[in-house]
mmCIF file with all atom_site columns, C-alpha atoms in Angstrom:
data_model
loop_
_atom_site.group_PDB
_atom_site.id
_atom_site.type_symbol
_atom_site.label_atom_id
_atom_site.label_alt_id
_atom_site.label_comp_id
_atom_site.label_asym_id
_atom_site.label_entity_id
_atom_site.label_seq_id
_atom_site.pdbx_PDB_ins_code
_atom_site.Cartn_x
_atom_site.Cartn_y
_atom_site.Cartn_z
_atom_site.occupancy
_atom_site.B_iso_or_equiv
_atom_site.pdbx_formal_charge
_atom_site.auth_seq_id
_atom_site.auth_comp_id
_atom_site.auth_asym_id
_atom_site.auth_atom_id
_atom_site.pdbx_PDB_model_num
ATOM 1   C CA . MET F 1 1   ? 0.125   -0.022 0.068   1.00 57.00 ? 1   MET F CA 1
ATOM 2   C CA . SER F 1 2   ? 1.406   3.378  -1.118  1.00 70.00 ? 2   SER F CA 1
ATOM 3   C CA . ASP F 1 3   ? 1.708   6.030  1.639   1.00 92.00 ? 3   ASP F CA 1
ATOM 4   C CA . ARG F 1 4   ? 1.514   8.760  -1.286  1.00 96.00 ? 4   ARG F CA 1
ATOM 5   C CA . TYR F 1 5   ? -1.595  9.877  -2.929  1.00 97.00 ? 5   TYR F CA 1
ATOM 6   C CA . PHE F 1 6   ? -3.100  12.275 -5.367  1.00 97.00 ? 6   PHE F CA 1
ATOM 7   C CA . HIS F 1 7   ? -6.247  13.628 -6.032  1.00 97.00 ? 7   HIS F CA 1
ATOM 8   C CA . LEU F 1 8   ? -7.567  15.902 -8.949  1.00 96.00 ? 8   LEU F CA 1
ATOM 9   C CA . PHE F 1 9   ? -9.984  18.479 -8.174  1.00 96.00 ? 9   PHE F CA 1
ATOM 10  C CA . ASP F 1 10  ? -11.787 21.545 -9.901  1.00 94.00 ? 10  ASP F CA 1
ATOM 11  C CA . THR F 1 11  ? -11.534 25.219 -9.534  1.00 92.00 ? 11  THR F CA 1
ATOM 12  C CA . SER F 1 12  ? -12.214 28.613 -11.256 1.00 89.00 ? 12  SER F CA 1
ATOM 13  C CA . VAL F 1 13  ? -9.434  28.175 -13.575 1.00 87.00 ? 13  VAL F CA 1
ATOM 14  C CA . GLY F 1 14  ? -9.648  24.521 -14.451 1.00 88.00 ? 14  GLY F CA 1
ATOM 15  C CA . THR F 1 15  ? -8.600  21.253 -12.967 1.00 92.00 ? 15  THR F CA 1
ATOM 16  C CA . CYS F 1 16  ? -5.630  20.947 -10.441 1.00 93.00 ? 16  CYS F CA 1
ATOM 17  C CA . ALA F 1 17  ? -3.935  18.123 -9.004  1.00 95.00 ? 17  ALA F CA 1
ATOM 18  C CA . ILE F 1 18  ? -2.303  17.613 -5.196  1.00 97.00 ? 18  ILE F CA 1
ATOM 19  C CA . ALA F 1 19  ? -0.223  14.677 -4.082  1.00 97.00 ? 19  ALA F CA 1
ATOM 20  C CA . TRP F 1 20  ? 0.624   14.423 -0.158  1.00 97.00 ? 20  TRP F CA 1
ATOM 21  C CA . GLY F 1 21  ? 1.734   12.079 2.148   1.00 96.00 ? 21  GLY F CA 1
ATOM 22  C CA . SER F 1 22  ? 2.285   11.469 6.012   1.00 94.00 ? 22  SER F CA 1
ATOM 23  C CA . GLY F 1 23  ? 4.548   14.560 6.025   1.00 95.00 ? 23  GLY F CA 1
ATOM 24  C CA . GLY F 1 24  ? 2.382   16.843 4.289   1.00 96.00 ? 24  GLY F CA 1
ATOM 25  C CA . LEU F 1 25  ? 1.472   17.851 0.742   1.00 96.00 ? 25  LEU F CA 1
ATOM 26  C CA . LEU F 1 26  ? 4.038   16.655 -1.855  1.00 97.00 ? 26  LEU F CA 1
ATOM 27  C CA . ALA F 1 27  ? 2.976   18.631 -4.858  1.00 96.00 ? 27  ALA F CA 1
ATOM 28  C CA . VAL F 1 28  ? 0.440   20.718 -6.560  1.00 94.00 ? 28  VAL F CA 1
ATOM 29  C CA . ARG F 1 29  ? -0.247  21.182 -10.449 1.00 91.00 ? 29  ARG F CA 1
ATOM 30  C CA . LEU F 1 30  ? -2.223  23.881 -11.812 1.00 85.00 ? 30  LEU F CA 1
ATOM 31  C CA . PRO F 1 31  ? -4.491  23.186 -14.904 1.00 83.00 ? 31  PRO F CA 1
ATOM 32  C CA . ALA F 1 32  ? -2.577  21.312 -17.585 1.00 69.00 ? 32  ALA F CA 1
ATOM 33  C CA . VAL F 1 33  ? -3.558  24.445 -20.188 1.00 61.00 ? 33  VAL F CA 1
ATOM 34  C CA . GLU F 1 34  ? -1.083  22.739 -22.926 1.00 58.00 ? 34  GLU F CA 1
ATOM 35  C CA . GLY F 1 35  ? -3.161  19.487 -22.601 1.00 64.00 ? 35  GLY F CA 1
ATOM 36  C CA . GLY F 1 36  ? -1.799  16.286 -21.600 1.00 72.00 ? 36  GLY F CA 1
ATOM 37  C CA . ASP F 1 37  ? -3.107  13.867 -18.740 1.00 86.00 ? 37  ASP F CA 1
ATOM 38  C CA . LEU F 1 38  ? -2.973  15.887 -15.285 1.00 89.00 ? 38  LEU F CA 1
ATOM 39  C CA . ALA F 1 39  ? -3.039  12.351 -13.191 1.00 92.00 ? 39  ALA F CA 1
ATOM 40  C CA . ASP F 1 40  ? 0.163   11.115 -15.337 1.00 91.00 ? 40  ASP F CA 1
ATOM 41  C CA . LYS F 1 41  ? 1.900   14.357 -14.509 1.00 89.00 ? 41  LYS F CA 1
ATOM 42  C CA . MET F 1 42  ? 1.315   13.734 -10.852 1.00 92.00 ? 42  MET F CA 1
ATOM 43  C CA . ARG F 1 43  ? 2.584   10.519 -11.159 1.00 93.00 ? 43  ARG F CA 1
ATOM 44  C CA . ARG F 1 44  ? 5.886   11.315 -12.493 1.00 91.00 ? 44  ARG F CA 1
ATOM 45  C CA . ALA F 1 45  ? 6.037   14.468 -10.225 1.00 91.00 ? 45  ALA F CA 1
ATOM 46  C CA . VAL F 1 46  ? 5.699   12.112 -7.071  1.00 95.00 ? 46  VAL F CA 1
ATOM 47  C CA . PRO F 1 47  ? 6.707   8.634  -7.854  1.00 95.00 ? 47  PRO F CA 1
ATOM 48  C CA . GLY F 1 48  ? 4.744   5.927  -6.332  1.00 94.00 ? 48  GLY F CA 1
ATOM 49  C CA . ALA F 1 49  ? 1.879   8.139  -5.574  1.00 96.00 ? 49  ALA F CA 1
ATOM 50  C CA . ILE F 1 50  ? -1.532  6.514  -6.048  1.00 96.00 ? 50  ILE F CA 1
ATOM 51  C CA . PRO F 1 51  ? -5.175  8.216  -6.821  1.00 96.00 ? 51  PRO F CA 1
ATOM 52  C CA . GLY F 1 52  ? -7.039  8.535  -3.630  1.00 96.00 ? 52  GLY F CA 1
ATOM 53  C CA . GLY F 1 53  ? -9.969  10.478 -1.551  1.00 95.00 ? 53  GLY F CA 1
ATOM 54  C CA . PRO F 1 54  ? -8.202  13.145 0.232   1.00 96.00 ? 54  PRO F CA 1
ATOM 55  C CA . ASP F 1 55  ? -7.752  13.018 3.864   1.00 95.00 ? 55  ASP F CA 1
ATOM 56  C CA . ALA F 1 56  ? -8.287  15.663 6.164   1.00 95.00 ? 56  ALA F CA 1
ATOM 57  C CA . GLU F 1 57  ? -5.218  17.650 5.693   1.00 94.00 ? 57  GLU F CA 1
ATOM 58  C CA . ALA F 1 58  ? -5.534  17.420 1.782   1.00 96.00 ? 58  ALA F CA 1
ATOM 59  C CA . ALA F 1 59  ? -9.256  18.171 1.570   1.00 97.00 ? 59  ALA F CA 1
ATOM 60  C CA . SER F 1 60  ? -8.440  21.869 3.945   1.00 96.00 ? 60  SER F CA 1
ATOM 61  C CA . ALA F 1 61  ? -5.949  22.300 1.370   1.00 96.00 ? 61  ALA F CA 1
ATOM 62  C CA . ILE F 1 62  ? -8.235  21.596 -1.891  1.00 97.00 ? 62  ILE F CA 1
ATOM 63  C CA . ALA F 1 63  ? -10.572 24.070 -0.161  1.00 97.00 ? 63  ALA F CA 1
ATOM 64  C CA . GLY F 1 64  ? -7.789  26.813 0.474   1.00 95.00 ? 64  GLY F CA 1
ATOM 65  C CA . ILE F 1 65  ? -6.633  26.377 -3.293  1.00 95.00 ? 65  ILE F CA 1
ATOM 66  C CA . ARG F 1 66  ? -10.160 26.825 -4.369  1.00 95.00 ? 66  ARG F CA 1
ATOM 67  C CA . ALA F 1 67  ? -11.015 29.617 -2.378  1.00 94.00 ? 67  ALA F CA 1
ATOM 68  C CA . LEU F 1 68  ? -7.590  31.721 -3.513  1.00 92.00 ? 68  LEU F CA 1
ATOM 69  C CA . LEU F 1 69  ? -8.435  30.932 -6.936  1.00 91.00 ? 69  LEU F CA 1
ATOM 70  C CA . SER F 1 70  ? -11.862 32.227 -6.707  1.00 92.00 ? 70  SER F CA 1
ATOM 71  C CA . GLY F 1 71  ? -10.709 35.444 -5.367  1.00 91.00 ? 71  GLY F CA 1
ATOM 72  C CA . GLU F 1 72  ? -10.678 35.412 -1.573  1.00 92.00 ? 72  GLU F CA 1
ATOM 73  C CA . LYS F 1 73  ? -7.537  36.638 -0.121  1.00 90.00 ? 73  LYS F CA 1
ATOM 74  C CA . ARG F 1 74  ? -5.992  33.516 1.611   1.00 89.00 ? 74  ARG F CA 1
ATOM 75  C CA . ASP F 1 75  ? -2.384  33.080 2.497   1.00 87.00 ? 75  ASP F CA 1
ATOM 76  C CA . LEU F 1 76  ? -2.808  29.290 2.969   1.00 92.00 ? 76  LEU F CA 1
ATOM 77  C CA . LEU F 1 77  ? 0.095   29.189 5.376   1.00 94.00 ? 77  LEU F CA 1
ATOM 78  C CA . GLU F 1 78  ? -1.655  26.637 7.319   1.00 94.00 ? 78  GLU F CA 1
ATOM 79  C CA . ILE F 1 79  ? -1.163  24.005 4.821   1.00 96.00 ? 79  ILE F CA 1
ATOM 80  C CA . ARG F 1 80  ? 1.813   21.740 5.824   1.00 96.00 ? 80  ARG F CA 1
ATOM 81  C CA . LEU F 1 81  ? 3.942   21.184 3.295   1.00 97.00 ? 81  LEU F CA 1
ATOM 82  C CA . ASP F 1 82  ? 6.537   18.260 2.947   1.00 97.00 ? 82  ASP F CA 1
ATOM 83  C CA . MET F 1 83  ? 9.825   19.771 2.466   1.00 97.00 ? 83  MET F CA 1
ATOM 84  C CA . ALA F 1 84  ? 12.058  16.491 3.328   1.00 95.00 ? 84  ALA F CA 1
ATOM 85  C CA . ALA F 1 85  ? 13.523  16.468 0.119   1.00 93.00 ? 85  ALA F CA 1
ATOM 86  C CA . THR F 1 86  ? 14.044  20.427 -0.209  1.00 97.00 ? 86  THR F CA 1
ATOM 87  C CA . GLY F 1 87  ? 17.353  21.861 0.299   1.00 96.00 ? 87  GLY F CA 1
ATOM 88  C CA . PRO F 1 88  ? 18.206  24.611 2.622   1.00 97.00 ? 88  PRO F CA 1
ATOM 89  C CA . PHE F 1 89  ? 18.341  27.638 -0.001  1.00 97.00 ? 89  PHE F CA 1
ATOM 90  C CA . ASP F 1 90  ? 15.249  26.264 -1.747  1.00 97.00 ? 90  ASP F CA 1
ATOM 91  C CA . ARG F 1 91  ? 13.286  26.214 1.546   1.00 98.00 ? 91  ARG F CA 1
ATOM 92  C CA . ALA F 1 92  ? 14.523  30.052 2.662   1.00 98.00 ? 92  ALA F CA 1
ATOM 93  C CA . VAL F 1 93  ? 13.252  31.111 -0.614  1.00 98.00 ? 93  VAL F CA 1
ATOM 94  C CA . TYR F 1 94  ? 9.682   29.248 -0.120  1.00 98.00 ? 94  TYR F CA 1
ATOM 95  C CA . ALA F 1 95  ? 9.468   30.674 3.262   1.00 97.00 ? 95  ALA F CA 1
ATOM 96  C CA . ILE F 1 96  ? 9.656   34.313 1.948   1.00 97.00 ? 96  ILE F CA 1
ATOM 97  C CA . ALA F 1 97  ? 7.622   33.805 -0.929  1.00 96.00 ? 97  ALA F CA 1
ATOM 98  C CA . ARG F 1 98  ? 4.971   32.165 1.188   1.00 96.00 ? 98  ARG F CA 1
ATOM 99  C CA . ALA F 1 99  ? 5.131   35.299 3.589   1.00 96.00 ? 99  ALA F CA 1
ATOM 100 C CA . ILE F 1 100 ? 4.057   37.440 0.516   1.00 94.00 ? 100 ILE F CA 1
ATOM 101 C CA . PRO F 1 101 ? 0.448   38.524 0.918   1.00 93.00 ? 101 PRO F CA 1
ATOM 102 C CA . PRO F 1 102 ? -2.165  37.373 -1.893  1.00 92.00 ? 102 PRO F CA 1
ATOM 103 C CA . GLY F 1 103 ? -2.340  40.711 -4.387  1.00 90.00 ? 103 GLY F CA 1
ATOM 104 C CA . GLN F 1 104 ? 1.165   41.869 -3.551  1.00 92.00 ? 104 GLN F CA 1
ATOM 105 C CA . THR F 1 105 ? 4.602   40.961 -4.926  1.00 90.00 ? 105 THR F CA 1
ATOM 106 C CA . LEU F 1 106 ? 8.204   40.999 -4.585  1.00 91.00 ? 106 LEU F CA 1
ATOM 107 C CA . THR F 1 107 ? 11.267  41.000 -6.986  1.00 91.00 ? 107 THR F CA 1
ATOM 108 C CA . TYR F 1 108 ? 13.657  38.562 -7.154  1.00 91.00 ? 108 TYR F CA 1
ATOM 109 C CA . GLY F 1 109 ? 15.934  40.668 -6.019  1.00 93.00 ? 109 GLY F CA 1
ATOM 110 C CA . GLN F 1 110 ? 13.933  41.652 -3.175  1.00 94.00 ? 110 GLN F CA 1
ATOM 111 C CA . VAL F 1 111 ? 13.439  37.852 -2.189  1.00 96.00 ? 111 VAL F CA 1
ATOM 112 C CA . ALA F 1 112 ? 17.123  37.488 -2.469  1.00 96.00 ? 112 ALA F CA 1
ATOM 113 C CA . LYS F 1 113 ? 18.000  40.099 -0.300  1.00 96.00 ? 113 LYS F CA 1
ATOM 114 C CA . ARG F 1 114 ? 15.744  38.952 2.602   1.00 97.00 ? 114 ARG F CA 1
ATOM 115 C CA . LEU F 1 115 ? 17.366  35.118 1.920   1.00 97.00 ? 115 LEU F CA 1
ATOM 116 C CA . PRO F 1 116 ? 19.515  34.459 5.438   1.00 96.00 ? 116 PRO F CA 1
ATOM 117 C CA . PRO F 1 117 ? 23.114  34.482 5.137   1.00 94.00 ? 117 PRO F CA 1
ATOM 118 C CA . ASP F 1 118 ? 23.473  30.865 6.229   1.00 95.00 ? 118 ASP F CA 1
ATOM 119 C CA . VAL F 1 119 ? 22.110  29.794 2.474   1.00 95.00 ? 119 VAL F CA 1
ATOM 120 C CA . LEU F 1 120 ? 24.312  31.831 0.552   1.00 93.00 ? 120 LEU F CA 1
ATOM 121 C CA . THR F 1 121 ? 27.671  30.747 1.629   1.00 87.00 ? 121 THR F CA 1
ATOM 122 C CA . GLY F 1 122 ? 30.056  30.641 -1.207  1.00 89.00 ? 122 GLY F CA 1
ATOM 123 C CA . MET F 1 123 ? 27.608  32.390 -3.461  1.00 91.00 ? 123 MET F CA 1
ATOM 124 C CA . PRO F 1 124 ? 28.335  35.826 -5.195  1.00 93.00 ? 124 PRO F CA 1
ATOM 125 C CA . PRO F 1 125 ? 25.768  38.456 -4.501  1.00 91.00 ? 125 PRO F CA 1
ATOM 126 C CA . SER F 1 126 ? 25.245  38.988 -8.337  1.00 91.00 ? 126 SER F CA 1
ATOM 127 C CA . ILE F 1 127 ? 23.928  35.567 -8.814  1.00 93.00 ? 127 ILE F CA 1
ATOM 128 C CA . VAL F 1 128 ? 21.378  35.205 -6.049  1.00 95.00 ? 128 VAL F CA 1
ATOM 129 C CA . PRO F 1 129 ? 18.327  36.741 -7.649  1.00 93.00 ? 129 PRO F CA 1
ATOM 130 C CA . ARG F 1 130 ? 18.974  34.198 -10.994 1.00 92.00 ? 130 ARG F CA 1
ATOM 131 C CA . ALA F 1 131 ? 19.402  31.334 -7.779  1.00 95.00 ? 131 ALA F CA 1
ATOM 132 C CA . VAL F 1 132 ? 16.065  32.840 -6.494  1.00 95.00 ? 132 VAL F CA 1
ATOM 133 C CA . GLY F 1 133 ? 14.317  32.664 -10.069 1.00 92.00 ? 133 GLY F CA 1
ATOM 134 C CA . GLN F 1 134 ? 15.629  28.939 -10.477 1.00 93.00 ? 134 GLN F CA 1
ATOM 135 C CA . SER F 1 135 ? 14.531  28.034 -7.067  1.00 96.00 ? 135 SER F CA 1
ATOM 136 C CA . LEU F 1 136 ? 11.091  29.078 -7.856  1.00 93.00 ? 136 LEU F CA 1
ATOM 137 C CA . GLY F 1 137 ? 11.352  27.153 -10.930 1.00 90.00 ? 137 GLY F CA 1
ATOM 138 C CA . ARG F 1 138 ? 11.524  24.038 -9.239  1.00 93.00 ? 138 ARG F CA 1
ATOM 139 C CA . ASN F 1 139 ? 9.038   25.072 -6.764  1.00 94.00 ? 139 ASN F CA 1
ATOM 140 C CA . PRO F 1 140 ? 6.522   21.831 -6.508  1.00 95.00 ? 140 PRO F CA 1
ATOM 141 C CA . TRP F 1 141 ? 3.965   23.722 -4.502  1.00 95.00 ? 141 TRP F CA 1
ATOM 142 C CA . PRO F 1 142 ? 2.665   26.655 -7.037  1.00 91.00 ? 142 PRO F CA 1
ATOM 143 C CA . ILE F 1 143 ? 0.095   28.325 -5.294  1.00 90.00 ? 143 ILE F CA 1
ATOM 144 C CA . LEU F 1 144 ? 0.730   27.213 -1.812  1.00 94.00 ? 144 LEU F CA 1
ATOM 145 C CA . VAL F 1 145 ? 4.339   28.755 -2.389  1.00 95.00 ? 145 VAL F CA 1
ATOM 146 C CA . PRO F 1 146 ? 3.304   31.525 -4.573  1.00 93.00 ? 146 PRO F CA 1
ATOM 147 C CA . CYS F 1 147 ? 6.155   31.941 -7.117  1.00 89.00 ? 147 CYS F CA 1
ATOM 148 C CA . HIS F 1 148 ? 3.434   33.920 -9.201  1.00 89.00 ? 148 HIS F CA 1
ATOM 149 C CA . ARG F 1 149 ? 4.116   36.763 -6.792  1.00 90.00 ? 149 ARG F CA 1
ATOM 150 C CA . VAL F 1 150 ? 7.498   36.872 -7.390  1.00 91.00 ? 150 VAL F CA 1
ATOM 151 C CA . MET F 1 151 ? 8.315   39.534 -10.363 1.00 87.00 ? 151 MET F CA 1
ATOM 152 C CA . ALA F 1 152 ? 11.504  40.684 -12.195 1.00 80.00 ? 152 ALA F CA 1
ATOM 153 C CA . ALA F 1 153 ? 12.824  44.203 -11.660 1.00 78.00 ? 153 ALA F CA 1
ATOM 154 C CA . ALA F 1 154 ? 11.903  47.477 -13.715 1.00 65.00 ? 154 ALA F CA 1
ATOM 155 C CA . GLY F 1 155 ? 8.286   46.230 -13.980 1.00 63.00 ? 155 GLY F CA 1
ATOM 156 C CA . GLY F 1 156 ? 9.132   42.888 -15.806 1.00 59.00 ? 156 GLY F CA 1
ATOM 157 C CA . THR F 1 157 ? 6.981   39.683 -15.152 1.00 61.00 ? 157 THR F CA 1
ATOM 158 C CA . GLY F 1 158 ? 9.669   37.346 -14.780 1.00 62.00 ? 158 GLY F CA 1
ATOM 159 C CA . GLY F 1 159 ? 9.441   33.452 -15.879 1.00 58.00 ? 159 GLY F CA 1
ATOM 160 C CA . PHE F 1 160 ? 6.608   30.949 -14.533 1.00 57.00 ? 160 PHE F CA 1
ATOM 161 C CA . SER F 1 161 ? 7.396   27.192 -14.793 1.00 58.00 ? 161 SER F CA 1
ATOM 162 C CA . ALA F 1 162 ? 3.726   26.235 -14.078 1.00 60.00 ? 162 ALA F CA 1
ATOM 163 C CA . PRO F 1 163 ? 1.449   25.430 -17.106 1.00 58.00 ? 163 PRO F CA 1
ATOM 164 C CA . GLY F 1 164 ? 0.660   28.222 -19.336 1.00 59.00 ? 164 GLY F CA 1
ATOM 165 C CA . GLY F 1 165 ? 3.769   30.460 -18.225 1.00 62.00 ? 165 GLY F CA 1
ATOM 166 C CA . VAL F 1 166 ? 3.541   33.992 -17.701 1.00 69.00 ? 166 VAL F CA 1
ATOM 167 C CA . ASP F 1 167 ? -0.057  34.224 -19.038 1.00 72.00 ? 167 ASP F CA 1
ATOM 168 C CA . THR F 1 168 ? -1.247  31.975 -16.022 1.00 75.00 ? 168 THR F CA 1
ATOM 169 C CA . LYS F 1 169 ? 0.960   33.994 -13.503 1.00 77.00 ? 169 LYS F CA 1
ATOM 170 C CA . LEU F 1 170 ? -0.834  37.053 -14.585 1.00 83.00 ? 170 LEU F CA 1
ATOM 171 C CA . THR F 1 171 ? -4.108  35.548 -14.544 1.00 81.00 ? 171 THR F CA 1
ATOM 172 C CA . LEU F 1 172 ? -3.038  34.201 -10.658 1.00 84.00 ? 172 LEU F CA 1
ATOM 173 C CA . LEU F 1 173 ? -2.109  37.953 -9.870  1.00 87.00 ? 173 LEU F CA 1
ATOM 174 C CA . ARG F 1 174 ? -5.314  39.318 -11.305 1.00 89.00 ? 174 ARG F CA 1
ATOM 175 C CA . ILE F 1 175 ? -7.624  36.915 -9.139  1.00 88.00 ? 175 ILE F CA 1
ATOM 176 C CA . GLU F 1 176 ? -5.888  38.078 -6.253  1.00 89.00 ? 176 GLU F CA 1
ATOM 177 C CA . GLY F 1 177 ? -6.341  41.643 -7.523  1.00 87.00 ? 177 GLY F CA 1
ATOM 178 C CA . ALA F 1 178 ? -2.707  42.400 -7.336  1.00 86.00 ? 178 ALA F CA 1
ATOM 179 C CA . VAL F 1 179 ? -1.957  45.980 -9.149  1.00 76.00 ? 179 VAL F CA 1
ATOM 180 C CA . LEU F 1 180 ? 1.004   44.946 -11.824 1.00 71.00 ? 180 LEU F CA 1
ATOM 181 C CA . PRO F 1 181 ? 3.687   47.703 -12.730 1.00 60.00 ? 181 PRO F CA 1
ATOM 182 C CA . ALA F 1 182 ? 2.237   47.830 -16.139 1.00 54.00 ? 182 ALA F CA 1
ATOM 183 C CA . GLN F 1 183 ? -1.254  48.538 -14.800 1.00 47.00 ? 183 GLN F CA 1
ATOM 184 C CA . GLN F 1 184 ? 0.223   51.441 -12.665 1.00 43.00 ? 184 GLN F CA 1
ATOM 185 C CA . LEU F 1 185 ? 1.724   52.633 -16.026 1.00 39.00 ? 185 LEU F CA 1
ATOM 186 C CA . GLY F 1 186 ? -1.559  52.409 -17.611 1.00 43.00 ? 186 GLY F CA 1
ATOM 187 C CA . LEU F 1 187 ? -0.318  49.701 -20.521 1.00 44.00 ? 187 LEU F CA 1
ATOM 188 C CA . PHE F 1 188 ? -3.370  47.446 -19.684 1.00 42.00 ? 188 PHE F CA 1
#
């Protein structure tokens, strides 16, 4: 019997998926806008996971994700993430990203400046913002670790590794009511 499960669920933006185990949530997947089988994608992301009905913790996470994607201002910090396989640098980046309130953003550089010195050992300061972006690109918990709230400097959107790329990032920010730099300038 597996100790890892996944479940697909509908939201206002499409079908999402979560995977969990005894240590908390293992992964979240946003709607597969480019096609493909979301269940297969979850099986690849979390080897050994099998379909299952959500336990109380997973059900709470689903409810929180649905609420956030429907426009409620939810930070989802109460949802436990299984970070057993996550290194110290990524943990620190994810903690900072989780602390960004819905509807607000930080730049990669601002996240970099908030990192504790012990995770930066041997890293030249000039590459830390790029390392933050790479860390967020590995984020297995989009929405719960709201990497969509981290933007490039000078009003740029930066990348977004979830399905749909930057379009999905902008959609999530709009749902949260974020004022983006381009909106402040009247560009859209």
